[in-house]
Short mmCIF file of C-alpha atoms in Angstrom, two decimals:
data_model
loop_
_atom_site.label_atom_id
_atom_site.label_comp_id
_atom_site.label_asym_id
_atom_site.label_seq_id
_atom_site.Cartn_x
_atom_site.Cartn_y
_atom_site.Cartn_z
CA PHE A 11 90.69 114.82 68.25
CA SER A 12 89.09 111.40 68.01
CA ALA A 13 88.78 108.36 65.79
CA LYS A 14 85.77 106.15 65.15
CA TYR A 15 85.35 102.76 63.59
CA GLN A 16 82.55 100.74 62.03
CA VAL A 17 82.40 96.96 61.60
CA TYR A 18 80.77 95.55 58.46
CA ASP A 19 80.01 91.81 58.61
CA TYR A 20 79.33 89.71 55.53
CA PRO A 21 77.73 86.49 56.79
CA PRO A 22 77.95 83.58 56.60
CA THR A 23 81.75 83.43 57.02
CA LYS A 24 82.48 85.73 54.08
CA GLY A 25 84.41 87.96 56.44
CA SER A 26 84.34 91.38 57.97
CA ILE A 27 85.64 94.85 57.28
CA ILE A 28 86.61 97.26 60.04
CA ALA A 29 86.87 100.86 58.83
CA PHE A 30 88.58 103.59 60.87
CA VAL A 31 88.07 107.29 60.29
CA CYS A 32 88.81 110.60 61.93
CA SER A 33 87.52 114.01 60.89
CA PRO A 34 89.30 115.52 57.85
CA ASN A 35 90.35 118.56 59.88
CA CYS A 36 91.75 116.30 62.60
CA ALA A 37 94.53 115.05 60.34
CA VAL A 38 95.49 118.40 58.86
CA ASN A 39 95.30 120.33 62.13
CA HIS A 40 97.16 117.78 64.26
CA LEU A 41 99.83 116.96 61.71
CA GLN A 42 100.68 120.65 61.49
CA GLU A 43 101.13 120.95 65.26
CA GLU A 44 104.73 120.17 66.21
CA GLU A 45 103.63 118.30 69.35
CA PHE A 46 101.71 115.70 67.32
CA ARG A 47 104.44 115.30 64.69
CA GLU A 48 106.71 113.83 67.36
CA LEU A 49 107.44 110.16 67.91
CA VAL A 50 106.45 108.34 71.10
CA SER A 51 109.25 106.06 72.34
CA SER A 52 108.88 102.38 73.17
CA ASP A 53 108.90 103.27 76.89
CA ALA A 54 105.48 104.91 76.52
CA ILE A 55 103.84 102.43 74.13
CA THR A 56 103.39 99.36 76.29
CA SER A 57 100.50 98.20 74.09
CA PHE A 58 103.10 97.55 71.40
CA ASP A 59 105.99 96.25 73.49
CA PHE A 60 105.82 93.05 71.43
CA LEU A 61 107.55 95.02 68.64
CA CYS A 62 110.67 95.51 70.77
CA THR A 63 113.42 92.91 70.92
CA LYS A 64 116.88 92.82 72.46
CA SER A 65 118.40 93.69 69.10
CA ASN A 66 115.71 96.27 68.24
CA SER A 67 114.68 98.21 71.33
CA SER A 68 114.19 101.68 69.80
CA VAL A 69 110.69 101.35 68.36
CA SER A 70 108.80 104.65 68.20
CA LEU A 71 105.35 105.56 66.86
CA HIS A 72 103.72 108.71 65.53
CA LYS A 73 102.28 110.50 68.57
CA ALA A 74 98.94 111.55 67.05
CA ALA A 75 98.26 108.04 65.70
CA PHE A 76 99.18 106.39 68.99
CA THR A 77 97.03 108.89 70.94
CA LEU A 78 94.03 108.08 68.72
CA PHE A 79 94.62 104.34 69.08
CA ALA A 80 94.98 104.65 72.86
CA SER A 81 91.63 106.48 73.04
CA LEU A 82 89.96 103.37 71.52
CA GLU A 83 92.12 100.70 73.16
CA ASN A 84 89.47 99.37 75.57
CA GLU A 85 86.84 99.07 72.82
CA LEU A 86 89.35 97.53 70.41
CA SER A 87 90.45 95.02 73.03
CA LEU A 88 86.88 93.69 73.13
CA LEU A 89 86.58 93.86 69.34
CA LYS A 90 89.63 91.72 68.61
CA HIS A 91 88.05 88.75 70.42
CA GLN A 92 85.18 88.64 67.89
CA PHE A 93 87.11 87.24 64.94
CA THR A 94 87.65 83.57 64.13
CA SER A 95 90.20 81.75 62.02
CA HIS A 96 87.57 80.99 59.35
CA GLN A 97 86.74 84.62 58.82
CA PRO A 98 88.70 86.86 56.42
CA LEU A 99 89.22 90.30 57.90
CA ILE A 100 90.04 93.57 56.17
CA VAL A 101 91.04 96.50 58.36
CA THR A 102 91.01 99.84 56.58
CA GLY A 103 91.15 103.56 57.19
CA HIS A 104 91.80 106.93 55.66
CA SER A 105 94.38 109.50 56.77
CA LEU A 106 95.00 109.21 60.54
CA GLY A 107 92.22 106.61 60.57
CA GLY A 108 94.55 104.55 58.38
CA SER A 109 97.28 104.89 60.99
CA VAL A 110 94.89 103.60 63.66
CA ALA A 111 93.89 100.75 61.31
CA SER A 112 97.57 99.83 60.95
CA LEU A 113 98.08 99.81 64.72
CA PHE A 114 94.97 97.68 65.26
CA THR A 115 96.19 95.26 62.59
CA LEU A 116 99.55 94.95 64.34
CA TRP A 117 97.69 94.27 67.58
CA LEU A 118 95.73 91.50 65.85
CA LEU A 119 98.85 90.04 64.24
CA ASP A 120 100.48 89.76 67.66
CA SER A 121 97.33 87.95 68.84
CA LEU A 122 97.23 85.41 65.97
CA PRO A 123 98.18 82.39 68.04
CA ARG A 124 95.60 83.26 70.70
CA TYR A 125 92.67 84.47 68.60
CA GLY A 126 93.19 82.56 65.37
CA VAL A 127 92.90 85.38 62.83
CA GLN A 128 94.53 83.89 59.74
CA ARG A 129 93.36 85.92 56.77
CA LEU A 130 94.08 89.53 57.60
CA LEU A 131 94.74 92.50 55.34
CA CYS A 132 95.15 96.16 56.26
CA ILE A 133 94.52 98.68 53.46
CA THR A 134 95.12 102.35 54.20
CA PHE A 135 94.33 105.35 52.03
CA GLY A 136 96.34 108.56 52.39
CA SER A 137 97.81 107.56 55.74
CA PRO A 138 100.87 109.38 57.13
CA LEU A 139 104.02 107.44 57.96
CA LEU A 140 103.64 105.70 61.30
CA GLY A 141 106.97 104.93 62.93
CA ASN A 142 110.75 105.12 62.99
CA ASN A 143 113.42 102.80 61.61
CA GLY A 144 113.01 100.49 64.63
CA PHE A 145 109.29 100.20 63.86
CA GLN A 146 110.01 99.41 60.20
CA LYS A 147 112.60 96.81 61.23
CA ALA A 148 110.22 95.16 63.73
CA ILE A 149 107.65 94.59 60.99
CA SER A 150 110.09 93.60 58.24
CA GLU A 151 111.63 90.98 60.56
CA ARG A 152 108.24 89.24 60.44
CA SER A 153 107.73 88.73 56.69
CA ALA A 154 104.19 87.42 57.16
CA TRP A 155 103.30 90.67 58.92
CA SER A 156 104.78 92.98 56.30
CA SER A 157 102.68 91.35 53.58
CA CYS A 158 99.47 92.23 55.47
CA PHE A 159 99.81 95.97 54.77
CA LEU A 160 98.88 97.85 51.59
CA HIS A 161 99.12 101.65 51.71
CA VAL A 162 97.44 103.50 48.84
CA VAL A 163 98.87 107.00 48.31
CA SER A 164 97.89 109.68 45.78
CA ASP A 165 100.36 112.28 44.60
CA LYS A 166 97.58 114.85 45.13
CA ASP A 167 97.10 114.00 48.83
CA PRO A 168 99.29 116.07 51.20
CA ILE A 169 98.68 113.94 54.33
CA PRO A 170 101.08 111.03 53.57
CA GLY A 171 103.95 113.48 53.10
CA PHE A 172 103.28 115.62 56.19
CA LEU A 173 105.84 113.80 58.30
CA ILE A 174 108.57 113.97 55.67
CA SER A 175 110.50 117.18 56.11
CA GLU A 176 112.61 118.81 53.43
CA SER A 177 115.70 117.66 55.31
CA ASP A 178 114.44 114.03 55.07
CA HIS A 179 114.26 114.35 51.27
CA ASN A 180 117.92 115.44 51.16
CA ALA A 181 119.17 113.07 53.90
CA SER A 182 121.81 110.43 53.37
CA ALA A 183 121.09 106.75 53.97
CA ALA A 184 122.97 106.95 57.29
CA THR A 185 120.72 109.78 58.48
CA LEU A 186 117.57 107.83 57.59
CA THR A 187 118.45 105.10 60.05
CA THR A 188 118.32 107.40 63.06
CA PRO A 189 115.48 106.68 65.52
CA THR A 190 113.76 110.04 64.95
CA CYS A 191 113.13 109.63 61.22
CA TYR A 192 109.77 108.32 59.94
CA MET A 193 110.10 105.21 57.75
CA PRO A 194 107.63 103.27 55.53
CA PHE A 195 106.57 99.64 56.05
CA GLY A 196 104.49 97.15 54.06
CA THR A 197 103.61 97.67 50.40
CA TYR A 198 102.88 101.08 48.89
CA LEU A 199 100.73 101.73 45.84
CA PHE A 200 101.51 105.24 44.55
CA CYS A 201 98.81 106.66 42.26
CA SER A 202 98.96 109.66 39.92
CA GLU A 203 97.39 110.86 36.70
CA LEU A 204 100.24 109.13 34.86
CA GLY A 205 99.50 105.72 36.40
CA PHE A 206 100.64 103.84 39.45
CA SER A 207 103.67 102.12 40.94
CA CYS A 208 103.90 99.49 43.64
CA PHE A 209 106.83 99.27 46.09
#
C-alpha cells in the first residue's frame, strides 16, 4: 500500500509535471476494504487544517488517500519548495494516485503566498471521490482553487464510483449534505463511447 511520484522538468521555465501513481491492485483492493472506504475527520488531518474554518469545521478525507499522502508527506514537503512563480506546474495522477495528486495540489495552493506557485493545474484520471461535503465546501469557497482541478472519468472505469454506494444514488439532497457522504469538487470530464460531458 504505497504511492510513488515522478517529477518531469521542461527547462528553461516551460514548467514541470508531477505524476503520482500507486499499483493497480492497491486501488481495487483497498477501496473494497471497509476500513479504507471510511473518512478521516478533521481532527486527524492536521496537514489540511487550513481547510477548516469556524463556519466549516467538519472537513473529512478519504482514509486510503490520506494514508498514502501521509506516507509521502516528508518528501512532498521538500518537493513543494522547488517551484517558482515563473514555472507552470501540472500535478497529475491515476486512481488513488490521482487522490494523492489532489491532496498535494491543495497543499501547494495553501502555500501560494509563501512559495509563489501561480500557474497550477491538477488533472486526475479515474480518481475516487476524496472528501465529504465540508471538504467540497472548503474548496468551493475559494473559487481560484476549485478551477485548478480537472477530474477525467470514464464510464468504463469502476474506481471513481467505488465510494458511491447504492444508497447514495437514491439519497435525497438533504442526505447528501451529511458529513459522511463523499462529494465531488472541481471540474469533471465524463467520457464514454457516446462522447463526453463537462460539469
